[in-house]
mmCIF file of C-alpha atoms in Angstrom:
data_model
loop_
_atom_site.group_PDB
_atom_site.id
_atom_site.type_symbol
_atom_site.label_atom_id
_atom_site.label_comp_id
_atom_site.label_asym_id
_atom_site.label_seq_id
_atom_site.Cartn_x
_atom_site.Cartn_y
_atom_site.Cartn_z
ATOM 1 C CA UNK J 258 104.723 97.327 116.058
ATOM 2 C CA UNK J 259 105.182 101.838 115.757
ATOM 3 C CA UNK J 260 108.134 102.550 113.401
ATOM 4 C CA UNK J 261 109.015 105.747 115.286
ATOM 5 C CA UNK J 262 111.062 106.348 118.362
ATOM 6 C CA UNK J 263 109.244 106.375 121.240
ATOM 7 C CA UNK J 264 111.601 108.346 124.103
ATOM 8 C CA UNK J 265 113.301 106.264 126.541
ATOM 9 C CA UNK J 266 112.414 105.415 130.046
ATOM 10 C CA UNK J 267 114.685 106.202 132.664
ATOM 11 C CA UNK J 268 116.305 102.743 133.026
ATOM 12 C CA UNK J 269 116.414 102.201 129.845
ATOM 13 C CA UNK J 270 118.541 105.290 129.023
ATOM 14 C CA UNK J 271 120.790 104.207 131.700
ATOM 15 C CA UNK J 272 120.643 100.313 129.909
ATOM 16 C CA UNK J 273 122.379 101.851 127.145
ATOM 17 C CA UNK J 274 124.685 104.385 128.510
ATOM 18 C CA UNK J 275 126.102 101.726 130.971
ATOM 19 C CA UNK J 276 126.287 99.375 127.897
ATOM 20 C CA UNK J 277 128.277 101.458 126.466
ATOM 21 C CA UNK J 278 130.611 101.771 129.489
ATOM 22 C CA UNK J 279 131.200 97.810 129.760
ATOM 23 C CA UNK J 280 131.617 97.925 125.911
ATOM 24 C CA UNK J 281 134.598 100.730 126.080
ATOM 25 C CA UNK J 282 136.342 98.671 129.154
ATOM 26 C CA UNK J 283 135.268 102.125 131.799
ATOM 27 C CA UNK J 284 132.937 98.721 132.996
ATOM 28 C CA UNK J 285 135.829 96.224 133.277
ATOM 29 C CA UNK J 286 135.208 91.868 132.872
ATOM 30 C CA UNK J 287 135.098 91.037 136.526
ATOM 31 C CA UNK J 288 134.617 94.999 137.776
ATOM 32 C CA UNK J 289 131.290 94.672 140.610
ATOM 33 C CA UNK J 290 128.707 97.444 139.938
ATOM 34 C CA UNK J 291 127.239 98.324 143.087
ATOM 35 C CA UNK J 292 123.351 99.525 142.930
ATOM 36 C CA UNK J 293 123.751 102.936 145.461
ATOM 37 C CA UNK J 294 127.556 103.636 143.549
ATOM 38 C CA UNK J 295 125.668 103.202 140.590
ATOM 39 C CA UNK J 296 122.374 105.018 141.878
ATOM 40 C CA UNK J 297 124.396 107.784 142.780
ATOM 41 C CA UNK J 298 126.940 107.754 139.738
ATOM 42 C CA UNK J 299 124.032 108.988 137.324
ATOM 43 C CA UNK J 300 122.221 110.800 140.226
ATOM 44 C CA UNK J 301 119.310 108.840 140.146
ATOM 45 C CA UNK J 302 117.159 105.992 142.996
ATOM 46 C CA UNK J 303 118.436 102.534 142.906
ATOM 47 C CA UNK J 304 114.504 101.124 141.363
ATOM 48 C CA UNK J 305 115.858 102.227 137.388
ATOM 49 C CA UNK J 306 119.385 101.002 138.401
ATOM 50 C CA UNK J 307 117.771 97.708 139.865
ATOM 51 C CA UNK J 308 115.547 97.623 136.682
ATOM 52 C CA UNK J 309 118.259 98.076 134.445
ATOM 53 C CA UNK J 310 120.628 95.609 135.464
ATOM 54 C CA UNK J 311 117.595 92.977 135.436
ATOM 55 C CA UNK J 312 117.592 93.878 131.473
ATOM 56 C CA UNK J 313 121.627 93.248 131.137
ATOM 57 C CA UNK J 314 121.561 90.175 132.965
ATOM 58 C CA UNK J 315 119.408 88.575 130.442
ATOM 59 C CA UNK J 316 121.261 90.308 127.903
ATOM 60 C CA UNK J 317 124.389 87.970 129.332
ATOM 61 C CA UNK J 318 126.401 91.671 129.539
ATOM 62 C CA UNK J 319 126.534 91.348 133.360
ATOM 63 C CA UNK J 320 126.139 88.170 135.634
ATOM 64 C CA UNK J 321 124.411 88.322 138.928
ATOM 65 C CA UNK J 322 126.407 86.010 141.423
ATOM 66 C CA UNK J 323 124.814 85.035 145.163
ATOM 67 C CA UNK J 324 126.241 87.111 147.687
ATOM 68 C CA UNK J 325 128.367 88.951 144.732
ATOM 69 C CA UNK J 326 125.747 91.156 143.008
ATOM 70 C CA UNK J 327 126.048 92.043 139.608
ATOM 71 C CA UNK J 328 129.586 91.018 137.728
ATOM 72 C CA UNK J 329 130.468 92.455 134.177
ATOM 73 C CA UNK J 330 131.168 89.692 132.456
ATOM 74 C CA UNK J 331 133.834 88.958 130.012
ATOM 75 C CA UNK J 332 133.618 88.828 126.469
ATOM 76 C CA UNK J 333 136.820 87.811 123.772
ATOM 77 C CA UNK J 334 137.097 88.692 120.580
ATOM 78 C CA UNK J 335 136.858 85.471 119.314
ATOM 79 C CA UNK J 336 133.714 84.887 121.226
ATOM 80 C CA UNK J 337 131.556 88.296 119.985
ATOM 81 C CA UNK J 338 133.269 87.312 116.467
ATOM 82 C CA UNK J 339 130.677 83.999 117.231
ATOM 83 C CA UNK J 340 128.014 85.536 118.550
ATOM 84 C CA UNK J 341 127.803 87.258 115.195
ATOM 85 C CA UNK J 342 128.281 83.916 112.866
ATOM 86 C CA UNK J 343 125.175 82.735 115.246
ATOM 87 C CA UNK J 344 123.227 85.917 114.853
ATOM 88 C CA UNK J 345 123.759 86.000 111.037
ATOM 89 C CA UNK J 346 122.435 82.311 110.228
ATOM 90 C CA UNK J 347 119.597 82.935 113.080
ATOM 91 C CA UNK J 348 118.335 86.436 110.770
ATOM 92 C CA UNK J 349 119.254 84.235 107.183
ATOM 93 C CA UNK J 350 116.656 81.954 108.471
ATOM 94 C CA UNK J 351 114.004 84.736 109.432
ATOM 95 C CA UNK J 352 114.374 85.946 106.225
ATOM 96 C CA UNK J 353 113.802 83.206 104.465
ATOM 97 C CA UNK J 354 110.917 82.407 106.258
ATOM 98 C CA UNK J 355 109.269 85.743 105.669
ATOM 99 C CA UNK J 356 110.065 85.872 102.422
ATOM 100 C CA UNK J 357 107.649 83.097 101.737
ATOM 101 C CA UNK J 358 105.328 83.828 104.813
ATOM 102 C CA UNK J 359 105.100 87.864 105.178
ATOM 103 C CA UNK J 360 101.334 89.253 104.968
ATOM 104 C CA UNK J 361 100.686 92.016 102.755
ATOM 105 C CA UNK J 362 99.911 94.174 106.281
ATOM 106 C CA UNK J 363 103.198 92.978 107.007
ATOM 107 C CA UNK J 364 104.713 93.862 103.889
ATOM 108 C CA UNK J 365 103.345 97.291 104.661
ATOM 109 C CA UNK J 366 104.475 97.621 107.982
ATOM 110 C CA UNK J 367 108.185 96.733 106.755
ATOM 111 C CA UNK J 368 108.174 99.259 104.098
ATOM 112 C CA UNK J 369 107.573 102.018 107.064
ATOM 113 C CA UNK J 370 110.445 100.512 109.303
ATOM 114 C CA UNK J 371 112.604 100.755 106.257
ATOM 115 C CA UNK J 372 111.379 104.875 105.561
ATOM 116 C CA UNK J 373 112.040 105.436 109.111
ATOM 117 C CA UNK J 374 115.403 103.951 109.149
ATOM 118 C CA UNK J 375 116.109 106.531 105.898
ATOM 119 C CA UNK J 376 114.875 109.374 107.894
ATOM 120 C CA UNK J 377 117.538 108.934 110.315
ATOM 121 C CA UNK J 378 119.922 108.062 107.759
ATOM 122 C CA UNK J 379 118.933 111.046 106.683
ATOM 123 C CA UNK J 380 119.219 113.072 109.700
ATOM 124 C CA UNK J 381 123.153 111.832 110.718
ATOM 125 C CA UNK J 382 121.336 110.405 114.146
ATOM 126 C CA UNK J 383 123.434 106.904 114.561
ATOM 127 C CA UNK J 384 121.477 106.639 117.976
ATOM 128 C CA UNK J 385 117.158 106.865 116.398
ATOM 129 C CA UNK J 386 118.975 105.051 113.623
ATOM 130 C CA UNK J 387 119.825 101.741 115.341
ATOM 131 C CA UNK J 388 117.158 102.048 117.913
ATOM 132 C CA UNK J 389 114.968 102.437 113.927
ATOM 133 C CA UNK J 390 116.877 99.431 113.113
ATOM 134 C CA UNK J 391 115.661 97.483 115.512
ATOM 135 C CA UNK J 392 112.400 97.764 114.787
ATOM 136 C CA UNK J 393 113.223 96.776 110.956
ATOM 137 C CA UNK J 394 114.377 93.908 112.049
ATOM 138 C CA UNK J 395 111.593 92.959 114.867
ATOM 139 C CA UNK J 396 109.299 92.982 112.028
ATOM 140 C CA UNK J 397 111.181 90.683 109.782
ATOM 141 C CA UNK J 398 111.747 87.967 112.952
ATOM 142 C CA UNK J 399 107.563 88.297 113.574
ATOM 143 C CA UNK J 400 107.259 88.336 109.472
ATOM 144 C CA UNK J 401 108.846 84.758 109.728
ATOM 145 C CA UNK J 402 106.294 83.135 112.060
ATOM 146 C CA UNK J 403 108.153 80.776 113.696
ATOM 147 C CA UNK J 404 107.619 81.736 117.250
ATOM 148 C CA UNK J 405 110.469 80.135 118.551
ATOM 149 C CA UNK J 406 113.422 82.120 116.052
ATOM 150 C CA UNK J 407 111.808 84.851 116.231
ATOM 151 C CA UNK J 408 112.305 84.537 120.263
ATOM 152 C CA UNK J 409 116.448 83.160 119.716
ATOM 153 C CA UNK J 410 116.814 85.866 117.546
ATOM 154 C CA UNK J 411 115.468 88.653 119.819
ATOM 155 C CA UNK J 412 117.248 87.464 122.430
ATOM 156 C CA UNK J 413 120.954 87.403 120.907
ATOM 157 C CA UNK J 414 120.132 90.513 119.220
ATOM 158 C CA UNK J 415 119.734 92.225 122.723
ATOM 159 C CA UNK J 416 123.062 90.524 123.543
ATOM 160 C CA UNK J 417 124.646 91.859 120.682
ATOM 161 C CA UNK J 418 122.829 95.518 120.748
ATOM 162 C CA UNK J 419 125.754 97.689 122.317
ATOM 163 C CA UNK J 420 127.953 96.004 119.676
ATOM 164 C CA UNK J 421 125.822 96.586 116.503
ATOM 165 C CA UNK J 422 124.792 100.236 117.933
ATOM 166 C CA UNK J 423 128.812 100.981 118.145
ATOM 167 C CA UNK J 424 129.314 99.796 114.353
ATOM 168 C CA UNK J 425 126.936 102.405 113.290
ATOM 169 C CA UNK J 426 129.664 105.196 114.363
ATOM 170 C CA UNK J 427 132.405 103.466 111.750
ATOM 171 C CA UNK J 428 132.347 105.815 108.748
ATOM 172 C CA UNK J 429 129.640 105.833 106.731
ATOM 173 C CA UNK J 430 128.084 102.845 107.775
ATOM 174 C CA UNK J 431 124.721 103.982 108.485
ATOM 175 C CA UNK J 432 124.738 104.468 104.671
ATOM 176 C CA UNK J 433 125.841 100.679 103.832
ATOM 177 C CA UNK J 434 123.274 99.909 106.169
ATOM 178 C CA UNK J 435 120.238 101.629 104.494
ATOM 179 C CA UNK J 436 121.608 99.984 101.046
ATOM 180 C CA UNK J 437 121.103 96.504 102.067
ATOM 181 C CA UNK J 438 117.936 97.115 104.137
ATOM 182 C CA UNK J 439 117.060 98.341 100.528
ATOM 183 C CA UNK J 440 118.517 94.758 99.300
ATOM 184 C CA UNK J 441 116.729 92.588 102.063
ATOM 185 C CA UNK J 442 113.558 94.644 101.632
ATOM 186 C CA UNK J 443 113.311 94.200 97.874
ATOM 187 C CA UNK J 444 113.938 90.553 98.638
ATOM 188 C CA UNK J 445 111.211 89.808 101.264
ATOM 189 C CA UNK J 446 108.660 91.586 99.150
ATOM 190 C CA UNK J 447 109.551 89.469 95.970
ATOM 191 C CA UNK J 448 109.295 86.581 97.948
ATOM 192 C CA UNK J 449 113.295 85.741 96.699
ATOM 193 C CA UNK J 450 113.247 84.025 100.070
ATOM 194 C CA UNK J 451 116.908 83.000 99.101
ATOM 195 C CA UNK J 452 118.350 85.641 98.270
ATOM 196 C CA UNK J 453 116.218 87.251 101.136
ATOM 197 C CA UNK J 454 118.094 84.746 103.590
ATOM 198 C CA UNK J 455 121.836 85.094 101.668
ATOM 199 C CA UNK J 456 121.893 89.289 101.453
ATOM 200 C CA UNK J 457 120.811 88.935 105.559
ATOM 201 C CA UNK J 458 123.586 86.898 106.404
ATOM 202 C CA UNK J 459 125.970 88.950 104.314
ATOM 203 C CA UNK J 460 124.370 91.952 106.501
ATOM 204 C CA UNK J 461 124.442 91.073 109.606
ATOM 205 C CA UNK J 462 128.057 88.420 109.846
ATOM 206 C CA UNK J 463 131.032 90.691 111.051
ATOM 207 C CA UNK J 464 134.412 89.332 109.233
ATOM 208 C CA UNK J 465 137.519 90.441 108.052
ATOM 209 C CA UNK J 466 137.652 93.726 107.428
ATOM 210 C CA UNK J 467 134.012 94.781 109.783
ATOM 211 C CA UNK J 468 135.563 92.404 112.385
ATOM 212 C CA UNK J 469 138.521 95.156 112.247
ATOM 213 C CA UNK J 470 136.560 98.330 112.028
ATOM 214 C CA UNK J 471 134.464 96.950 115.222
ATOM 215 C CA UNK J 472 137.346 96.440 117.310
ATOM 216 C CA UNK J 473 139.879 99.083 116.231
ATOM 217 C CA UNK J 474 136.694 101.273 117.555
ATOM 218 C CA UNK J 475 136.150 99.404 120.608
ATOM 219 C CA UNK J 476 139.826 100.240 121.563
ATOM 220 C CA UNK J 477 139.872 103.530 120.460
ATOM 221 C CA UNK J 478 136.944 104.052 122.764
ATOM 222 C CA UNK J 479 139.285 102.141 125.727
ATOM 223 C CA UNK J 480 141.683 104.409 125.205
ATOM 224 C CA UNK J 481 139.985 108.064 125.141
ATOM 225 C CA UNK J 482 138.503 106.299 128.243
ATOM 226 C CA UNK J 483 141.774 106.206 130.041
ATOM 227 C CA UNK J 484 143.063 109.254 128.763
#
């Protein structure tokens, strides 16, 4: 698994752009996303639009309905909090198993991913940090050596992608995230399975002030887009 940020394909760029418009309310719940309209708006052919919509449907951001096409899915704040709670538990399980099962080669890959996140943090590039953060977490999923668990964690991680990316725009969140990564790496490398699980759970769960910050960020972006 590479720890660099490869250039995004056009369909991947479209996924991120459409995700952000959904999260910020520009594409509101229940809105129909027409392939041709999107192709005209983004000045591309329908092929990358179709690929992006398929990806967004698999991630649960949109629903594909007979005779209506792609419809923006509705996610309430309560539902969002519930998904983050489940994500935190899945990540904790991955961390617990990784601390017991990680191989020396996987340790080296995890450390390389951590250093790549450090470079993005130092460059103050939240989008690059987010993509490298995904690689970091993927290494932990794989190091659990539980294929089913890794699949479930990856699926929910993809579902929460735009919200986790948005979190990194909160002031000082990148620095905090990186410090939490350091604690996670230390516990996994030293075989502290319960410490790894606890640290990952606290790293991912969005409650209290962190959830209020996320909701405030969403509302600020929605207000900006409406202005």
